[in-house]
C-alpha positions as CSV (number, residue, x, y, z in Angstrom):
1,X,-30.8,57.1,57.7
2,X,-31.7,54.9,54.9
3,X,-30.3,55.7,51.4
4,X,-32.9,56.9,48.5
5,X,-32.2,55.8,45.1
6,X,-35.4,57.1,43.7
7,X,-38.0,59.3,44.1
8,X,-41.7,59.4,42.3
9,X,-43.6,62.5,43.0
10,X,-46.9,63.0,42.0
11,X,-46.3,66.2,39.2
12,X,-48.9,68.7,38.1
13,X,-46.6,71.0,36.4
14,X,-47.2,74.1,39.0
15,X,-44.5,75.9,40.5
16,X,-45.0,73.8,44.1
17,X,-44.1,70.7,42.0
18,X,-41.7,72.1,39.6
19,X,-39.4,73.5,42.3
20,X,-39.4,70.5,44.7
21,X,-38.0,68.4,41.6
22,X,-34.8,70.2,42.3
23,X,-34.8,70.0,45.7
24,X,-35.4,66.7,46.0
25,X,-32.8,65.5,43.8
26,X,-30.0,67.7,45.7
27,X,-31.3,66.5,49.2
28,X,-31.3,62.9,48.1
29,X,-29.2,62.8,45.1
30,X,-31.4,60.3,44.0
31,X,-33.4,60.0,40.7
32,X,-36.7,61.5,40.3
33,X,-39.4,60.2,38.6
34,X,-42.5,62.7,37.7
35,X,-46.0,61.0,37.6
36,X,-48.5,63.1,35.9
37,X,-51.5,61.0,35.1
38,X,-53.7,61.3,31.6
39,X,-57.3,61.7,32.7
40,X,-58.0,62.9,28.9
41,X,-56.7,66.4,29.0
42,X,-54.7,65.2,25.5
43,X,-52.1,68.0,24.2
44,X,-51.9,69.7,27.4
45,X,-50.0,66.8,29.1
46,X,-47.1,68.0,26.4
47,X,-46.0,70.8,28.2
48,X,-46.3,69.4,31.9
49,X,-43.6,66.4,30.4
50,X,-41.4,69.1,28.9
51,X,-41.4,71.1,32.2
52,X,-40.5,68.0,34.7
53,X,-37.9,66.9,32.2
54,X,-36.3,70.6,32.2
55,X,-36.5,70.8,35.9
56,X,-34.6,67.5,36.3
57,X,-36.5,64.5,36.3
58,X,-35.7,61.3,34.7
59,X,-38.4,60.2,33.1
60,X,-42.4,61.5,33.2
């Protein structure tokens, strides 16, 4: 099987997403990069970057 260094998934800050974070990093053991896109929702992006971070992502 080929080896996964890292791992971008597509992060809305629900519980689907927020959960699979962890998963995927024990599964893999590879690094996971949240992508949660700005389409002008401002502030509220705050929180979503907070909560990928906390669940173990490397960056947002």
């Amino acid at each position: 099987m080929m080896e996964v260094n890292k791992i971008v998934l597509a992060y809305s800050g629900g519980l689907d997403t927020s959960v699979i974070i962890k998963w995927l990093k024990e599964q893999y053991d590879a690094e996971i990069v949240a992508f949660a896109a700005d389409v002008g929702q401002g502030q509220e992006l705050d929180p979503v970057r907070e909560k990928a971070l906390a669940t173990g992502a490397s960056e947002v």
